[in-house]
CSV table of C-alpha atoms and ligand atoms in Angstrom, one decimal:
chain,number,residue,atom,x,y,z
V,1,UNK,CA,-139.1,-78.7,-60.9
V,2,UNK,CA,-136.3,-78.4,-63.2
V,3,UNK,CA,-132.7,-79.1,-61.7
V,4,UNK,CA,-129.6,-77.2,-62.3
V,5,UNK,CA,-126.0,-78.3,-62.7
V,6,UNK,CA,-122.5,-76.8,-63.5
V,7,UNK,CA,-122.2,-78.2,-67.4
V,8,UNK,CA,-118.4,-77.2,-67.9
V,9,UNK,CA,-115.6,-75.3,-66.2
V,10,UNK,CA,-113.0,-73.2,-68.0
V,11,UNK,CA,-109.7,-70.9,-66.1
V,12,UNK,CA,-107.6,-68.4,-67.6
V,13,UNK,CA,-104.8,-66.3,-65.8
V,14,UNK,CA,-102.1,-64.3,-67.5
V,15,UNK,CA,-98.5,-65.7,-68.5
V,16,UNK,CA,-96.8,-63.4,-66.4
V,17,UNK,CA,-95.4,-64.8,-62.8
V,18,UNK,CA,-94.0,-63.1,-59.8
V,19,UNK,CA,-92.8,-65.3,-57.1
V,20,UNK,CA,-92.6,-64.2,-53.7
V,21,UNK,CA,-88.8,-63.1,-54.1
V,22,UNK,CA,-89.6,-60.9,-57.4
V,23,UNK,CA,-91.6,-58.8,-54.8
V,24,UNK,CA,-88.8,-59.0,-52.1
V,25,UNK,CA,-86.8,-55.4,-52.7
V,26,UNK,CA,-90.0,-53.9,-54.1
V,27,UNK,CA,-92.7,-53.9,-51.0
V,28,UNK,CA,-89.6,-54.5,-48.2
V,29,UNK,CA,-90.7,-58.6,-48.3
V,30,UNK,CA,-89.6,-61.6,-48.2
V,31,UNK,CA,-90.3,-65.1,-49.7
V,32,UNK,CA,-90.7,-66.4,-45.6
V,33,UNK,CA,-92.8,-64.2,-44.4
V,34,UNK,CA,-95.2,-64.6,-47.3
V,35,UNK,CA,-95.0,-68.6,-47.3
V,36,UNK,CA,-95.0,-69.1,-43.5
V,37,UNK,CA,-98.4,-66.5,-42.8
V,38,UNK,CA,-100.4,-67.0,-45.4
V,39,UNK,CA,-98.9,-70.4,-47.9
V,40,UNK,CA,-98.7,-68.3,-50.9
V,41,UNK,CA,-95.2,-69.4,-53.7
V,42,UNK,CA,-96.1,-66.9,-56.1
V,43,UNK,CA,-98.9,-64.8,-58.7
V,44,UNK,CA,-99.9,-64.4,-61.7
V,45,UNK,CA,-100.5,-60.4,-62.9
V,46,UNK,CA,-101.2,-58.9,-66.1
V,47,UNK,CA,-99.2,-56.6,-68.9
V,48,UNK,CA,-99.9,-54.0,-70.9
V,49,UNK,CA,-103.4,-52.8,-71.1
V,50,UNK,CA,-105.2,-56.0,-70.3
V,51,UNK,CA,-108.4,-56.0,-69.0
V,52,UNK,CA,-110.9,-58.1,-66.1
V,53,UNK,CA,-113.2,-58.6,-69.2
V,54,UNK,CA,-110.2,-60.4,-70.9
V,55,UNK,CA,-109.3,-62.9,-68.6
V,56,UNK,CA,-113.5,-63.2,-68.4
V,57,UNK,CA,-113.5,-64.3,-72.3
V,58,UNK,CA,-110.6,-66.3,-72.3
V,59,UNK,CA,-112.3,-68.3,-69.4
V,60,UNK,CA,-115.6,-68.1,-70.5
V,61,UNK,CA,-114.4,-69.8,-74.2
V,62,UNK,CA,-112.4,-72.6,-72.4
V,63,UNK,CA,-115.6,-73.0,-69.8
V,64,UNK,CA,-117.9,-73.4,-73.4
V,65,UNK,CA,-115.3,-75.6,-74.7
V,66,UNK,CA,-115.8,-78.2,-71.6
V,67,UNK,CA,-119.8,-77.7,-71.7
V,68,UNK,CA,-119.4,-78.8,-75.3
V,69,UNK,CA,-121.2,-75.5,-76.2
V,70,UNK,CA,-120.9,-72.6,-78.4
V,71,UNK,CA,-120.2,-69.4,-77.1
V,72,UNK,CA,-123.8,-67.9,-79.0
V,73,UNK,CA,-125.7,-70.4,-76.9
V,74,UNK,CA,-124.9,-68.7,-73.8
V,75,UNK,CA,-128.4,-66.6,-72.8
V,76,UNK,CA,-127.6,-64.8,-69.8
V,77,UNK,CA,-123.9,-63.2,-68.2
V,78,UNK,CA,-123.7,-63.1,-64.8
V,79,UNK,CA,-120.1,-61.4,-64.0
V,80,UNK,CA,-118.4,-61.5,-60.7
V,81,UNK,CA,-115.7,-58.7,-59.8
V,82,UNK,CA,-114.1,-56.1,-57.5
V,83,UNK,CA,-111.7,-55.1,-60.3
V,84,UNK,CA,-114.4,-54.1,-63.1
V,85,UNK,CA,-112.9,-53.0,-66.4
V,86,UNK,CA,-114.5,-49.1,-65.8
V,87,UNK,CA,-117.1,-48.0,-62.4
V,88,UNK,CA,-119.8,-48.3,-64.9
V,89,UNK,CA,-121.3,-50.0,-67.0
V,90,UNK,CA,-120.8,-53.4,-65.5
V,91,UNK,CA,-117.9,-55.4,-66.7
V,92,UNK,CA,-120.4,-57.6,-67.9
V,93,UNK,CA,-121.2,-55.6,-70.7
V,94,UNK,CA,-117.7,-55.1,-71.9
V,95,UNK,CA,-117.7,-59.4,-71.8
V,96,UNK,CA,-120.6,-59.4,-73.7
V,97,UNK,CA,-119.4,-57.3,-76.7
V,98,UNK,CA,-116.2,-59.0,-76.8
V,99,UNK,CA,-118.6,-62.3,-77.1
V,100,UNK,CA,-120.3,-61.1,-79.7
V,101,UNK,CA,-123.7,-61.3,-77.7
V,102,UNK,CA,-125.7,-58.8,-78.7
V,103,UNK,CA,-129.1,-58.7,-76.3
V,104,UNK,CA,-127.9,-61.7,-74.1
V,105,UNK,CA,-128.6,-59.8,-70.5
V,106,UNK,CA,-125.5,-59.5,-68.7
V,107,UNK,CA,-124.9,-58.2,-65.2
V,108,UNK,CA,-122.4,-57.8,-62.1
V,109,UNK,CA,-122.2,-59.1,-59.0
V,110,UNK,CA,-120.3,-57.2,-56.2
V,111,UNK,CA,-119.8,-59.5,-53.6
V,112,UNK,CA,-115.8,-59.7,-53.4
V,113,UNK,CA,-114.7,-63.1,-52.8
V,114,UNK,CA,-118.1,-64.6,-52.2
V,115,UNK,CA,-119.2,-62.9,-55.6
V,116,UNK,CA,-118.5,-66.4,-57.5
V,117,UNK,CA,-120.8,-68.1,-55.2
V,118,UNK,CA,-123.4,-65.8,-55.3
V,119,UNK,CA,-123.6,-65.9,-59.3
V,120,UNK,CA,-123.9,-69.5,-59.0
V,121,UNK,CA,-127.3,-69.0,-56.3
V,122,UNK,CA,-128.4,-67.1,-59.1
V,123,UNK,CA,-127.6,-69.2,-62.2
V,124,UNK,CA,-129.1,-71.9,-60.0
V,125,UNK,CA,-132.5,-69.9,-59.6
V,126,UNK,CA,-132.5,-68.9,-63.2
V,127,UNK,CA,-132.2,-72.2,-64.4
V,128,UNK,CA,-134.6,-74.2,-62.2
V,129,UNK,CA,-136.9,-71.4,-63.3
V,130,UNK,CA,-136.6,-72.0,-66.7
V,131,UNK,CA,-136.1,-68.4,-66.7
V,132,UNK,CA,-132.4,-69.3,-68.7
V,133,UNK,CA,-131.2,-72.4,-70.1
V,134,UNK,CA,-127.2,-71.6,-70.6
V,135,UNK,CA,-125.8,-69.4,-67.7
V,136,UNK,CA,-122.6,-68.2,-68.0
V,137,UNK,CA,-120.8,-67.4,-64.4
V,138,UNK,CA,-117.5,-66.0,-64.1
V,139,UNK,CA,-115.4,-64.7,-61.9
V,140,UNK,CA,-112.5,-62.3,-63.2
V,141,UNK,CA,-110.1,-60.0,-61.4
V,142,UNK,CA,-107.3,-57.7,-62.5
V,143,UNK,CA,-105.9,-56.9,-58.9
V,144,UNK,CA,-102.3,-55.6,-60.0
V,145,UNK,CA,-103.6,-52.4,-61.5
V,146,UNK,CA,-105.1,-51.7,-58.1
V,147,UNK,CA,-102.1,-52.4,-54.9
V,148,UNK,CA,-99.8,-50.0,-53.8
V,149,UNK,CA,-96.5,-51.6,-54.9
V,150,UNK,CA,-94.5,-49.9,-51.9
V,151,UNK,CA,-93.6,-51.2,-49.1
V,152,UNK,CA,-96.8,-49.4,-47.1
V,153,UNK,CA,-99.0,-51.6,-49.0
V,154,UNK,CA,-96.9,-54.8,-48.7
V,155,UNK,CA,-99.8,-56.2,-45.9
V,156,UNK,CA,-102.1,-56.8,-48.9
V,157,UNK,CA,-99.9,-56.5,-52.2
V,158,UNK,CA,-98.6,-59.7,-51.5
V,159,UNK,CA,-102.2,-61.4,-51.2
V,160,UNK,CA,-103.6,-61.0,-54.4
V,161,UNK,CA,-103.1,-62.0,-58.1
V,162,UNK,CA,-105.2,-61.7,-61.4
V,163,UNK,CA,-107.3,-64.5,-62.8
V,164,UNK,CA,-110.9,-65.6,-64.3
V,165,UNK,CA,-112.3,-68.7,-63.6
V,166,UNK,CA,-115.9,-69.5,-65.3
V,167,UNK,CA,-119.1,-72.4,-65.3
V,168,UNK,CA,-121.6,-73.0,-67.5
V,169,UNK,CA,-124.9,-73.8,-65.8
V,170,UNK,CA,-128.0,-75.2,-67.4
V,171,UNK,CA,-130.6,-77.8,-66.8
V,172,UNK,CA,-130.1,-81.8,-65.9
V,173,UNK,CA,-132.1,-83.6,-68.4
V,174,UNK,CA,-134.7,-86.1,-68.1
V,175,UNK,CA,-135.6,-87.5,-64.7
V,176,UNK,CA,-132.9,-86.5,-62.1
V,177,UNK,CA,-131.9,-88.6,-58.9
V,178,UNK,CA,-130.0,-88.2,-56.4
V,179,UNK,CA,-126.7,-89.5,-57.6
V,180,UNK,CA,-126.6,-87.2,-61.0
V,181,UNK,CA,-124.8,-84.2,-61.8
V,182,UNK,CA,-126.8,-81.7,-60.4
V,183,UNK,CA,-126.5,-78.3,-57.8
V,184,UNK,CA,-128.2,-79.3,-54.0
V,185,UNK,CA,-128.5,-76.1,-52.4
V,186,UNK,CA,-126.5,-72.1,-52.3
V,187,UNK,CA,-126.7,-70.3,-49.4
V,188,UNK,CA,-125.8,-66.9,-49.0
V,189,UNK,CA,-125.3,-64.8,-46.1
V,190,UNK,CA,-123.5,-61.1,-45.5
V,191,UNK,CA,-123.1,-58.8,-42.4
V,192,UNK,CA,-122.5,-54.9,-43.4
V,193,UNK,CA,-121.0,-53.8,-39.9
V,194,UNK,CA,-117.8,-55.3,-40.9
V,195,UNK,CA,-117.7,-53.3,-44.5
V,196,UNK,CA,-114.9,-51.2,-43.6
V,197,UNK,CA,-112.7,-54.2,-42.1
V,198,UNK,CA,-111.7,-54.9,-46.0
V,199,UNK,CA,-112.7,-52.1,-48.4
V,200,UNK,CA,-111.6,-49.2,-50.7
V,201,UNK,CA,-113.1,-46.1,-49.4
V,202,UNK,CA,-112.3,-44.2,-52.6
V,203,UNK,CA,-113.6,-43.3,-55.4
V,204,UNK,CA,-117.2,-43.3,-53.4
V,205,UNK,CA,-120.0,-40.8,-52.8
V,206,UNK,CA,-119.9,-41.4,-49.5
V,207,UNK,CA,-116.3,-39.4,-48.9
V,208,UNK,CA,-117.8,-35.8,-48.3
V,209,UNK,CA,-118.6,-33.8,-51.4
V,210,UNK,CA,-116.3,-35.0,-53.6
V,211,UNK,CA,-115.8,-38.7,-55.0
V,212,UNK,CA,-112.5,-38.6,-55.4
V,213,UNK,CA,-109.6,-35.7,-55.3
V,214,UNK,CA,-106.0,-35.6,-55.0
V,215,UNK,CA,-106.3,-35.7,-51.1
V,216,UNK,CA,-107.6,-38.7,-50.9
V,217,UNK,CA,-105.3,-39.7,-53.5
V,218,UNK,CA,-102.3,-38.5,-51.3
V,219,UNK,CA,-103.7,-40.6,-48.4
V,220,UNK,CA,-103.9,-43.6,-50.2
V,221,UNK,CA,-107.6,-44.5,-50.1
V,222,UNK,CA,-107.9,-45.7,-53.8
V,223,UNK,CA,-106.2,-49.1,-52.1
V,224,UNK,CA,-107.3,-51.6,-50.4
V,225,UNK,CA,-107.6,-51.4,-46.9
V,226,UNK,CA,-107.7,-54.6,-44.4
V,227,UNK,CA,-108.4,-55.3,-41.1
V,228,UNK,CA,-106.2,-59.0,-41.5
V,229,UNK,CA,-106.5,-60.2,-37.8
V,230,UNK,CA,-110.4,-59.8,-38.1
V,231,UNK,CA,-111.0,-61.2,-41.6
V,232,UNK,CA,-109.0,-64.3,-40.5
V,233,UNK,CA,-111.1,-65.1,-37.1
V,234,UNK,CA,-114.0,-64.3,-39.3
V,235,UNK,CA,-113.4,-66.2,-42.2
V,236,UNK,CA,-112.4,-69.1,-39.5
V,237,UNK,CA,-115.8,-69.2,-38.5
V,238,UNK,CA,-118.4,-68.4,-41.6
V,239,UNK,CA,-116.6,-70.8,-43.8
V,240,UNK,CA,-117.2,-74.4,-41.1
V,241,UNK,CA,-120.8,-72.7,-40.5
V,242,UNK,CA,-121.7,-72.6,-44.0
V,243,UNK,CA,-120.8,-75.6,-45.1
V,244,UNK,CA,-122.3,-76.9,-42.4
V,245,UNK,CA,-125.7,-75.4,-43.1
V,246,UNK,CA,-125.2,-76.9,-47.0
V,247,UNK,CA,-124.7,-80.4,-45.8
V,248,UNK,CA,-127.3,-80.1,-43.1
V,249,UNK,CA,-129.8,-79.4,-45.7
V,250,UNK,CA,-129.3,-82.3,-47.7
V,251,UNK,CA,-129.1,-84.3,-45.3
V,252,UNK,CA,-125.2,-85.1,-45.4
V,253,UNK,CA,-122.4,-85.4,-43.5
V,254,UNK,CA,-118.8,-84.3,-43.4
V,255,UNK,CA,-117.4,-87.8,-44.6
V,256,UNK,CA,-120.4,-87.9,-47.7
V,257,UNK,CA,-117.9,-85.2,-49.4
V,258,UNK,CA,-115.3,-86.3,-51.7
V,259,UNK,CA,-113.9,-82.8,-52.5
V,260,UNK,CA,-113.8,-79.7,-50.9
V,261,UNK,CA,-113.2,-76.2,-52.8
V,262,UNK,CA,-113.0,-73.4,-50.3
V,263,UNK,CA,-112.2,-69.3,-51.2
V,264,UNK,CA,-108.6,-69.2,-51.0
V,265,UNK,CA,-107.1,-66.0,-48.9
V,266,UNK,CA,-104.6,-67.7,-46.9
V,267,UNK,CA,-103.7,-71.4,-46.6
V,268,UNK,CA,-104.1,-71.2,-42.9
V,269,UNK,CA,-107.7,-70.4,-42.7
V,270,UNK,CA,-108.4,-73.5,-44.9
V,271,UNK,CA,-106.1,-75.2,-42.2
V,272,UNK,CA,-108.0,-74.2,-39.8
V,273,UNK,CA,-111.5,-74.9,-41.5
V,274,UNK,CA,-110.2,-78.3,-42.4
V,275,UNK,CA,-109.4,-79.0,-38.6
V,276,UNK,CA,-113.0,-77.7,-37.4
V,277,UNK,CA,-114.7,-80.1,-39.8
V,278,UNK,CA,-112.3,-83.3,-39.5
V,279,UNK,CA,-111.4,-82.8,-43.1
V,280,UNK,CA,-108.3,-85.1,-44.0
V,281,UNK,CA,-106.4,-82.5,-45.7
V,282,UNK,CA,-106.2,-84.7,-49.0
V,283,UNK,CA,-110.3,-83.9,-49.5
V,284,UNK,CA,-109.6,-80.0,-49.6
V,285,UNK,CA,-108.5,-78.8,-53.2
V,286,UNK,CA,-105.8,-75.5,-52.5
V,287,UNK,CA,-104.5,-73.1,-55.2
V,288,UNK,CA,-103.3,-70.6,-52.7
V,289,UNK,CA,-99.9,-71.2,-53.5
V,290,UNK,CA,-99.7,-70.5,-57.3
V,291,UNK,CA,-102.1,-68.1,-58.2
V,292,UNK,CA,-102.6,-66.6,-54.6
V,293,UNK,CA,-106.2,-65.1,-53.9
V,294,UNK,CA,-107.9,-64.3,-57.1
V,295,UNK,CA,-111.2,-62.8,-55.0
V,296,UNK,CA,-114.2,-64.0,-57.2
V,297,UNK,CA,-112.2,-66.0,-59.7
V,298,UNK,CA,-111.1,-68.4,-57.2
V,299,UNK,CA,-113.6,-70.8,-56.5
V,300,UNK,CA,-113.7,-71.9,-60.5
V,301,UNK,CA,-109.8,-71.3,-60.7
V,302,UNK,CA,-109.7,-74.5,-58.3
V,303,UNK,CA,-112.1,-76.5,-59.6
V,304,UNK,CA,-110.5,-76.1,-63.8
V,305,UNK,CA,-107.1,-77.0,-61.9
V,306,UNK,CA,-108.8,-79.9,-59.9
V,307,UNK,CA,-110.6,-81.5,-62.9
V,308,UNK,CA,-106.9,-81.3,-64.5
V,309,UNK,CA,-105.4,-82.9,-61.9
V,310,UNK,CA,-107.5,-85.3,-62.2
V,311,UNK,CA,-109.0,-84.7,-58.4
V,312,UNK,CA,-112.5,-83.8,-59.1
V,313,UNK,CA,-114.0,-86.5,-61.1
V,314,UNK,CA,-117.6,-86.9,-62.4
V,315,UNK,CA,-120.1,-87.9,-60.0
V,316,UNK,CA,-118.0,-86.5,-57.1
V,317,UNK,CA,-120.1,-85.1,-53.8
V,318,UNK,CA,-118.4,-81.2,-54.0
V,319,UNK,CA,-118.7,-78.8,-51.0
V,320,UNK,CA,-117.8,-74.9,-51.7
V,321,UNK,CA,-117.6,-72.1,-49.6
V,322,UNK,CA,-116.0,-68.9,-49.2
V,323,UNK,CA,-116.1,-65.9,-47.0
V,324,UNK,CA,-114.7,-61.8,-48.0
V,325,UNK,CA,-115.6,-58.4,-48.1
V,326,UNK,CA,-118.9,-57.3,-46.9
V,327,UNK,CA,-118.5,-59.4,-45.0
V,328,UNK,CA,-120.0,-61.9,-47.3
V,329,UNK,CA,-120.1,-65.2,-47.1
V,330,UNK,CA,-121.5,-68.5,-49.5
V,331,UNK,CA,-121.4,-72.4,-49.6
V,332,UNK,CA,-122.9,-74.7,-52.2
V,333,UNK,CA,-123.2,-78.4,-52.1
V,334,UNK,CA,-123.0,-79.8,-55.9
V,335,UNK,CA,-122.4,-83.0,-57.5
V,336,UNK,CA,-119.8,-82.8,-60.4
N,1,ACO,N1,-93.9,-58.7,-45.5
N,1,ACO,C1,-93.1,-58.6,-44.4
N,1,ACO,N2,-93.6,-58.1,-43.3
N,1,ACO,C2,-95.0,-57.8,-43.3
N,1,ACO,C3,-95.8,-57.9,-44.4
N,1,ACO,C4,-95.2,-58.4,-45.6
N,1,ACO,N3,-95.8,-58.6,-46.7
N,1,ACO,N4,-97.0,-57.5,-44.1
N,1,ACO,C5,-97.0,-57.1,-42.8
N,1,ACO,N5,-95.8,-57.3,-42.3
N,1,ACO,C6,-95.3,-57.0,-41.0
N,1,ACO,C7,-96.1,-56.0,-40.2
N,1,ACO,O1,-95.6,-54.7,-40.5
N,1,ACO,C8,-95.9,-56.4,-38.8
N,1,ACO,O2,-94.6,-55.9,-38.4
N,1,ACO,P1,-94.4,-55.4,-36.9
N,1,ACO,O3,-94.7,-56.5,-36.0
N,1,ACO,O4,-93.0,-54.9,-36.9
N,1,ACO,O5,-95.4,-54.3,-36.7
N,1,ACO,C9,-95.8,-57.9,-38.8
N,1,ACO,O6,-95.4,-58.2,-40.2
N,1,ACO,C10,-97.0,-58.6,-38.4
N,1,ACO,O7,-98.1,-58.1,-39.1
N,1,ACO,P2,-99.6,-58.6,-38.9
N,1,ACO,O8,-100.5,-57.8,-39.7
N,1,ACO,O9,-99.8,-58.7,-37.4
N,1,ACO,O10,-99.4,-60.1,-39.4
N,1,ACO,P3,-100.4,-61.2,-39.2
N,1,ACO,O11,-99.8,-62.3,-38.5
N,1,ACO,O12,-101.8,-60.8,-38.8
N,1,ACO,O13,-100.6,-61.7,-40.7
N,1,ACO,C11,-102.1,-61.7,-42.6
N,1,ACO,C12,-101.1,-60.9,-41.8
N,1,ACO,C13,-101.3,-62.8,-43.3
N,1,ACO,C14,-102.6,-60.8,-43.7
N,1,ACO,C15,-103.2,-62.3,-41.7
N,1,ACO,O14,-103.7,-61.3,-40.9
N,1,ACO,C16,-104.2,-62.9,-42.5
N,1,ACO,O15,-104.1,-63.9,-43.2
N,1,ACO,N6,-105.4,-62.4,-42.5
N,1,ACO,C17,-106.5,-62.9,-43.3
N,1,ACO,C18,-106.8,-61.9,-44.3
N,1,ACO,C19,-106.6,-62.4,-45.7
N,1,ACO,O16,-106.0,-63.4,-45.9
N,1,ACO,N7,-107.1,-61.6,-46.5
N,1,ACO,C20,-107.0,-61.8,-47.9
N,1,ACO,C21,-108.0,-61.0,-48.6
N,1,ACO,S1,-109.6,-61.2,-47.9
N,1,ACO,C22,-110.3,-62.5,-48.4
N,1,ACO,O17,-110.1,-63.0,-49.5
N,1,ACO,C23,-111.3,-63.1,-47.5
């Protein structure tokens, strides 16, 4: 059985920063009510007409870099996003031409802020295969294009920011033990009666016999909706289970992990998962505060910015999890 591992890590987001008080007057904020609920200082968001697929390349060349490969090695695209560049095709395609990799498959992955984790299961499955030897898995969103910037939207606006975050998985070499570079275990779990706790109901074919007109428009429904009090207690609870279950199947414990990367919607969930677990709050890794939640990018946002902060180090025990729309849920146990 071949084993898979995470060969480099690249993060891009765009130069442009709004703090917490650029957003005050705008959405009827302020910088306090922002910090103290949810941790967050400030965001990056895009200009112009830049797109998810972007940021994707811009990660996806720094993530080669790191692998210490060339972009043309890269045999398969696996493209995690809520924000895609157009409905359809997939933003992977669009990554792919701006790669320059004509026939390399490339798909999406729609699972919101667990979509990162889920592109890993399958980069993982792909690899040990020996299906693909150089999967690319990135997670990219351009959420600015898509708030409502008044202040009936200020419950979400303030949450979100734009960002990619990418890995290169391939194959460990040679004989593998247990205290190599490699990827334990994914697990991946989702539960459809809470879709519409955190969702965009429109464009869809679901919304009578017309996909989108300027009713629904008028009523907002081309923006995210949220359910906050019930994705928080939700997210509480998914995030300790899954890691959980990860370390369970390895046969590890709590204390075994040097470095935890959880999904980062609000610093006081992580808080809160830290406190379940008996986590000293110097093992978990949060980017909450300067990029804010970056949906699927997020996961390999934080662990580029932990490898340059020199907190996630080679050989390092690494639990991940995260919990979103769906509701979805993931957790991977990986040595770096
Ligand atoms: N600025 C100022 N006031 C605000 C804002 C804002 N941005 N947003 C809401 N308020 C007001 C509300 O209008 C309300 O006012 P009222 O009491 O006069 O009616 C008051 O603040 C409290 O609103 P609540 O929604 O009850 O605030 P809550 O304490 O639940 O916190 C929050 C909201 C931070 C979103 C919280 O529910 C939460 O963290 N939920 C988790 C969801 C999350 O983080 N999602 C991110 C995306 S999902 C994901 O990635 C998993």
């Amino acid at each position: 059985m071949i084993s898979a591992k995470i060969l480099g890590v690249g993060s891009y987001v765009p130069p442009r920063i709004w703090k917490n008080d650029d957003l005050a007057s705008l959405l009827d904020t302020s910088d306090e009510w922002i910090r103290q609920r949810t941790g967050i200082e400030q965001r990056h968001w895009v200009e112009g007409n830049v797109t998810t697929s972007d940021l994707a390349a811009s990660a996806t060349e720094r993530a080669c870099a790191s692998a210490k490969i060339r972009v043309d090695e890269i045999d398969c695209i696996v493209f995690a996003t809520l924000s895609p560049d157009h409905e359809f095709p997939g933003s992977g395609c669009f990554l792919q031409a701006k790669l320059g990799l004509s026939g390399v498959p490339a798909f999406d992955v729609r699972q919101q802020c667990s979509g990162f984790l889920y592109g890993l299961s399958l980069a993982d499955q792909y690899v040990k295969s020996g299906m693909f030897r150089r999967v690319l898995v990135v997670g990219a969103e351009v959420h600015s294009k898509g708030l409502n910037k008044t202040p009936a939207g200020r419950d979400v606006t303030v949450l979100f920011g734009d960002g990619a975050g990418a890995v290169i998985v391939g194959p460990c070499e040679g004989s593998v033990t247990e205290k190599d570079s490699q990827i334990y275990s994914t697990h991946l779990h989702a539960d459809g009666q809470f879709a519409k706790e955190l969702w965009i109901a429109a464009p869809g074919m679901a919304n009578g016999n017309e996909r989108m007109n300027a009713a629904m428009v008028e009523e907002g429904l081309h923006y995210p909706k949220m359910n906050g009090k019930a994705v928080f207690m939700h997210a509480s609870k998914r995030m300790p289970e899954a890691i959980l279950e990860a370390l369970e199947k390895n046969g590890k414990k709590v204390e075994d992990v040097d470095l935890f990367l959880f999904h980062q919607a609000n610093l006081r969930i992580n808080e809160m998962v830290g406190k379940q677990l008996g986590i000293p709050s110097e093992k978990i890794f949060n980017t909450i505060q300067s990029f804010a939640n970056t949906t699927a990018a997020t996961i390999p946002i934080g662990m580029d910015e932990a490898v340059k902060a020199g907190k996630l180090k080679k050989g390092m025990l690494v639990a991940s999890a995260a919990f979103g729309s769906g509701f979805t849920w993931a957790s991977t146990l990986f040595r770096w």
